[in-house]
Coordinates of N, CA and C in Angstrom, one line a residue:
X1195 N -105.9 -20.0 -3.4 CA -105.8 -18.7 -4.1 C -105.6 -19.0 -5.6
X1196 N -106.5 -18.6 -6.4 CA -106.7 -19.1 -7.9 C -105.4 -17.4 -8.4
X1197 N -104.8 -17.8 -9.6 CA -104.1 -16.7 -10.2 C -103.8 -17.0 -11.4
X1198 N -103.3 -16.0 -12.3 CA -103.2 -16.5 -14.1 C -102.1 -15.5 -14.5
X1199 N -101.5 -16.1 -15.6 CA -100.3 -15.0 -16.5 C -100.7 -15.0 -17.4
X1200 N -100.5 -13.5 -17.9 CA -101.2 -13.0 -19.5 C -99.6 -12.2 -19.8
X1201 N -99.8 -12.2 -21.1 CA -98.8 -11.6 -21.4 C -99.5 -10.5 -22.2
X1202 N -98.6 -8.9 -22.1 CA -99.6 -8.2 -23.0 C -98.6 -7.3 -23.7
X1203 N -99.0 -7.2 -25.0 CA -98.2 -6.9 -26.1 C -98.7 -5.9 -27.5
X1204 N -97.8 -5.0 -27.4 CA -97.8 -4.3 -28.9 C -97.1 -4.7 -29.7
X1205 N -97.1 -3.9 -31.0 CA -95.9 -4.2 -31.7 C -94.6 -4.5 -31.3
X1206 N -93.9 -3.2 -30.9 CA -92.4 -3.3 -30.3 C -92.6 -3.8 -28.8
X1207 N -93.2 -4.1 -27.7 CA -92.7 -4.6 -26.0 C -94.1 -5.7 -26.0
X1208 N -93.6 -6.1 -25.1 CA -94.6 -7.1 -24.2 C -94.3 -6.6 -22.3
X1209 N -95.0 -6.9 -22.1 CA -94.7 -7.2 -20.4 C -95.6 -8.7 -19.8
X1210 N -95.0 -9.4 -19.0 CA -96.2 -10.5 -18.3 C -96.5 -9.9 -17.0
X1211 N -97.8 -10.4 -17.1 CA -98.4 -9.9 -15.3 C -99.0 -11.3 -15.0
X1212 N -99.2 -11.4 -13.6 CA -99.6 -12.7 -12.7 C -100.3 -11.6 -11.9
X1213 N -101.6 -12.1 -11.3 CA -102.4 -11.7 -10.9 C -103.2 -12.5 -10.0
X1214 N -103.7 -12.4 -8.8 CA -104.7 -13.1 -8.2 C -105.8 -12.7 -8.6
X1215 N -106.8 -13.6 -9.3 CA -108.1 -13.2 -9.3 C -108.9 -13.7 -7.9
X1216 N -109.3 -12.6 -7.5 CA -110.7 -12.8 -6.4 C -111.6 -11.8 -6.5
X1217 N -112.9 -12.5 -6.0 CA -113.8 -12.0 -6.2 C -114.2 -11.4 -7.6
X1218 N -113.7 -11.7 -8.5 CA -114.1 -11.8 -10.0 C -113.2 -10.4 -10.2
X1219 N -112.0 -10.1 -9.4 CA -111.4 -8.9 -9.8 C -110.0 -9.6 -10.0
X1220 N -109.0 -9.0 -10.5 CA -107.9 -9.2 -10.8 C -106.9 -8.2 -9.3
X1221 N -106.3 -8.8 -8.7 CA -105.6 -8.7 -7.1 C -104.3 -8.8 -7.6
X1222 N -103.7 -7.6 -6.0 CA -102.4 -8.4 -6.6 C -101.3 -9.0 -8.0
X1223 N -101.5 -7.2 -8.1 CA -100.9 -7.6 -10.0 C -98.8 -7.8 -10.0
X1224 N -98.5 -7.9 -10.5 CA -97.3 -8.1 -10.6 C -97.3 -8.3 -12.2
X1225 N -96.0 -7.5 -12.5 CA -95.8 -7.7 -14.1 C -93.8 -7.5 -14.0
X1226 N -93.8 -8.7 -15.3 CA -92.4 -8.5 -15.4 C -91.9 -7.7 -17.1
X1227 N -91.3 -7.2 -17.1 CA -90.7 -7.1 -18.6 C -89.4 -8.3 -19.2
X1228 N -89.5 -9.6 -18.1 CA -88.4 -10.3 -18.6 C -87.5 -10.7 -17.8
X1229 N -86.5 -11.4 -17.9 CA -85.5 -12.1 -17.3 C -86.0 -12.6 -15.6
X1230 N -87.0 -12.7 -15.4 CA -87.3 -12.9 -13.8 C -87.5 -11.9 -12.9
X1231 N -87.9 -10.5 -13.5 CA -87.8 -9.4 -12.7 C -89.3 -9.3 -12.5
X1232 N -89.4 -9.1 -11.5 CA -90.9 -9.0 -11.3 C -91.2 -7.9 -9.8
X1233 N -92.2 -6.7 -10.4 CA -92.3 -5.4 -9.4 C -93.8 -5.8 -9.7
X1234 N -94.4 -4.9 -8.6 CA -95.7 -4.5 -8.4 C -96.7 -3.2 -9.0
X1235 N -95.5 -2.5 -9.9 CA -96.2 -1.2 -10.4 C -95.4 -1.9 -12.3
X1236 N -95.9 -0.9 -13.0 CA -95.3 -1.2 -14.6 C -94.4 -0.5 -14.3
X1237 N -93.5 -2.0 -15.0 CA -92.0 -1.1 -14.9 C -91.3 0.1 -15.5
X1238 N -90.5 1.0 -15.5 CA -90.1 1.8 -15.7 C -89.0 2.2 -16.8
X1239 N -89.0 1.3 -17.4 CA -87.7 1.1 -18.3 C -86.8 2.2 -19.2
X1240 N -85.7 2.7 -19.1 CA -85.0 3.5 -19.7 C -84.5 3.1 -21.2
X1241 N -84.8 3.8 -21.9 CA -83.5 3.7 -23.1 C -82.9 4.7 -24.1
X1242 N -81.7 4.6 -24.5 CA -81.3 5.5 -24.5 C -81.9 6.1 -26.2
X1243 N -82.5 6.1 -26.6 CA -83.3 5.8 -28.0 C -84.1 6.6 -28.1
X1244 N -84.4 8.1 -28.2 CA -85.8 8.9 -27.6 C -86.8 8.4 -28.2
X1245 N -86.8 8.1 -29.7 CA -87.8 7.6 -30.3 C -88.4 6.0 -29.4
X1246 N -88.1 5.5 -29.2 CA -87.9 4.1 -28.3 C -88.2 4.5 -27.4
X1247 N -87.9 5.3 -26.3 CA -88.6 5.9 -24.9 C -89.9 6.5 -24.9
X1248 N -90.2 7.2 -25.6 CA -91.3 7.3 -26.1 C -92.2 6.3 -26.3
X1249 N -92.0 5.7 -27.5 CA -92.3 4.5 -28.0 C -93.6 3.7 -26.3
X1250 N -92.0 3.4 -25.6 CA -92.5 2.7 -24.6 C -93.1 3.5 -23.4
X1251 N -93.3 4.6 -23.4 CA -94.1 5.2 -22.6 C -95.6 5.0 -22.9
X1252 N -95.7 5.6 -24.7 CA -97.1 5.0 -24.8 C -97.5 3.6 -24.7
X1253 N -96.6 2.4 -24.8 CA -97.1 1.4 -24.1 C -97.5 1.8 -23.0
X1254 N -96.6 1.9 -22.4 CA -97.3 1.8 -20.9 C -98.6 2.9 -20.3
X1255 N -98.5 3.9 -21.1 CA -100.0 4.8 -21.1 C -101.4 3.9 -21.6
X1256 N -100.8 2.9 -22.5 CA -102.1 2.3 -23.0 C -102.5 1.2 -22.1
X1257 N -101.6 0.6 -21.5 CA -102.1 -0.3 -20.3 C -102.6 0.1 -19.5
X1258 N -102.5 1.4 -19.2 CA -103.0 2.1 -17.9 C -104.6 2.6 -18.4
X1259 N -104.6 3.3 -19.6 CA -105.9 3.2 -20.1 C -106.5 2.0 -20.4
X1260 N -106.1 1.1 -20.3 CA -106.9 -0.4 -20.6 C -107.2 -0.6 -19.4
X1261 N -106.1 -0.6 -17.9 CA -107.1 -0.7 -16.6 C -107.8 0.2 -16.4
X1262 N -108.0 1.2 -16.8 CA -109.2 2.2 -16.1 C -110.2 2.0 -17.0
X1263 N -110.3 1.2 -18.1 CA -111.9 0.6 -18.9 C -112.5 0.0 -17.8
X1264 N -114.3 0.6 -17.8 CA -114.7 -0.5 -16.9 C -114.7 -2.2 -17.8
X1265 N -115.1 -3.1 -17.4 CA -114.8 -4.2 -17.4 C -113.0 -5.4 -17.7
X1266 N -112.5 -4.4 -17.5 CA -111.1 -4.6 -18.0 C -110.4 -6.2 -17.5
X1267 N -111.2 -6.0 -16.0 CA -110.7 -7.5 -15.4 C -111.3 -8.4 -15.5
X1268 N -112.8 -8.6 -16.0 CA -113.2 -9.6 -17.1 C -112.7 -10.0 -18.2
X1269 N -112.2 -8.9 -18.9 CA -111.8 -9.4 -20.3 C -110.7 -10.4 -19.7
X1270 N -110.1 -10.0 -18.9 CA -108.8 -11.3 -18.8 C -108.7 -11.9 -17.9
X1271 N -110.1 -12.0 -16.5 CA -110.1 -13.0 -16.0 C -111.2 -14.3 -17.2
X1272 N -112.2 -13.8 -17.4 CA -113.1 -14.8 -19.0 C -112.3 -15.6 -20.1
X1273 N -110.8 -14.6 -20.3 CA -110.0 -15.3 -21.6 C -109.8 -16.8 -21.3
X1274 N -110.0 -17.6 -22.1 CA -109.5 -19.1 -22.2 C -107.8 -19.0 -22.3
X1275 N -107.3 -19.9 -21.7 CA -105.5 -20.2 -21.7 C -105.3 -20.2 -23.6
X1276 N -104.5 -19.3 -23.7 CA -103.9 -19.0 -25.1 C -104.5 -18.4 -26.3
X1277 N -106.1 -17.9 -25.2 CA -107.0 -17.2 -26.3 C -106.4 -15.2 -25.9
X1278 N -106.8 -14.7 -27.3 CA -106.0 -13.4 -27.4 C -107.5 -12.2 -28.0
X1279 N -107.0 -11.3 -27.0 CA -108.1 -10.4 -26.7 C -107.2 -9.1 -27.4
X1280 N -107.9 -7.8 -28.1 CA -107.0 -6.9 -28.5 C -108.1 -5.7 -27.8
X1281 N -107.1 -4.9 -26.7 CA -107.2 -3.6 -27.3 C -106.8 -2.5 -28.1
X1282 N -108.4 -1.9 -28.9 CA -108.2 -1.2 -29.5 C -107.7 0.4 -29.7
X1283 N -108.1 1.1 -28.4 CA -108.3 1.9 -28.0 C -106.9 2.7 -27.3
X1284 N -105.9 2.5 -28.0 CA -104.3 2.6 -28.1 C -104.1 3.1 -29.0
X1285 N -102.7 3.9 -28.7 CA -102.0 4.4 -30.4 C -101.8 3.4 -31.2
X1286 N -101.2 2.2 -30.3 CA -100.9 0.6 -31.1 C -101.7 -0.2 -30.3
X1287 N -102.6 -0.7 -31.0 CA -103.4 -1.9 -30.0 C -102.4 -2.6 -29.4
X1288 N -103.0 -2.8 -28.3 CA -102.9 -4.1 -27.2 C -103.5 -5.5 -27.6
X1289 N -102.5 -6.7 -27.6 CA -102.9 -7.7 -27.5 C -103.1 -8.6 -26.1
X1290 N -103.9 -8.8 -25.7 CA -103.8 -9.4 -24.2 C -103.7 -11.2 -24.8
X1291 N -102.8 -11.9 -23.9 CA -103.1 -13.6 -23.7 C -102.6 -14.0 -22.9
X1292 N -104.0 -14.9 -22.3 CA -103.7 -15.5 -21.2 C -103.0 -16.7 -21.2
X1293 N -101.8 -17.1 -20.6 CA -100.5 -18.1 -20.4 C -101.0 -18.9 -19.6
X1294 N -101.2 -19.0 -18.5 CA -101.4 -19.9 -17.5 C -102.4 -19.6 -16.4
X1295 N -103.0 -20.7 -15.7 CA -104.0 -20.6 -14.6 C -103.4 -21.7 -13.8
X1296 N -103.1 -21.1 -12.6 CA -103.0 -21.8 -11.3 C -103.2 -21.7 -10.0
X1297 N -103.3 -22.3 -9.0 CA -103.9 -22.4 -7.5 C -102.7 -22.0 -6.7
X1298 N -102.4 -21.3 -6.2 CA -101.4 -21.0 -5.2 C -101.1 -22.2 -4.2
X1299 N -102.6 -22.6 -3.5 CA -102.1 -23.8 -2.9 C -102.4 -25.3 -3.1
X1300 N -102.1 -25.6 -4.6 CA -101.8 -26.7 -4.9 C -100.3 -26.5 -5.1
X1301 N -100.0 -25.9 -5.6 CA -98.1 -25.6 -5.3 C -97.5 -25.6 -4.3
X1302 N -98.6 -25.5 -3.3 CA -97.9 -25.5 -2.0 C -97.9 -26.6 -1.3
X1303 N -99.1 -27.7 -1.4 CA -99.3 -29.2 -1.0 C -98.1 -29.4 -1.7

């Protein structure tokens, strides 16, 4: 099972996602905002800041309109390790970069 970490980032947040790619699709997403926390949907984060809640809402509106682009899981299964892709098409672009590529079961041998 082949899989990769991108980290993707605006100005103010980032989130990482790990992903299985199959079948030339991105599977199996998981994203963290940090410290080892790791959920299956984008996380939800509160703060007490309205401008700042905000803030990170349209992050996370713009990732969600970056997966519903068609070709969305090419652009970041094709990225080279530490090559950086931007979405434009945000209030604040998206920077996508891909961190690592690994085999599930070579980790496991």
């Amino acid at each position: 099972m082949e899989r990769a970490v991108w980290i993707i980032l605006n100005k103010n947040f980032s989130l990482t996602m790990d992903s299985e790619i199959k079948d030339n699709k991105l599977t199996d997403k998981k994203f963290s905002p940090g410290s080892d926390i790791w959920t299956n949907e984008l996380p939800r984060l509160g703060f007490s800041d309205e401008r700042v809640q905000n803030d990170y809402e349209d992050f996370l509106s713009d990732i969600i309109s970056l997966f519903a682009e068609a070709g969305a899981d090419e652009v970041f299964i094709d990225a080279k390790l530490g090559e950086e892709s931007e979405y434009i098409n945000a209030k604040d672009p998206l920077v996508i970069r891909k961190i690592e590529e690994y085999s599930v079961d070579e980790i496991i041998e």
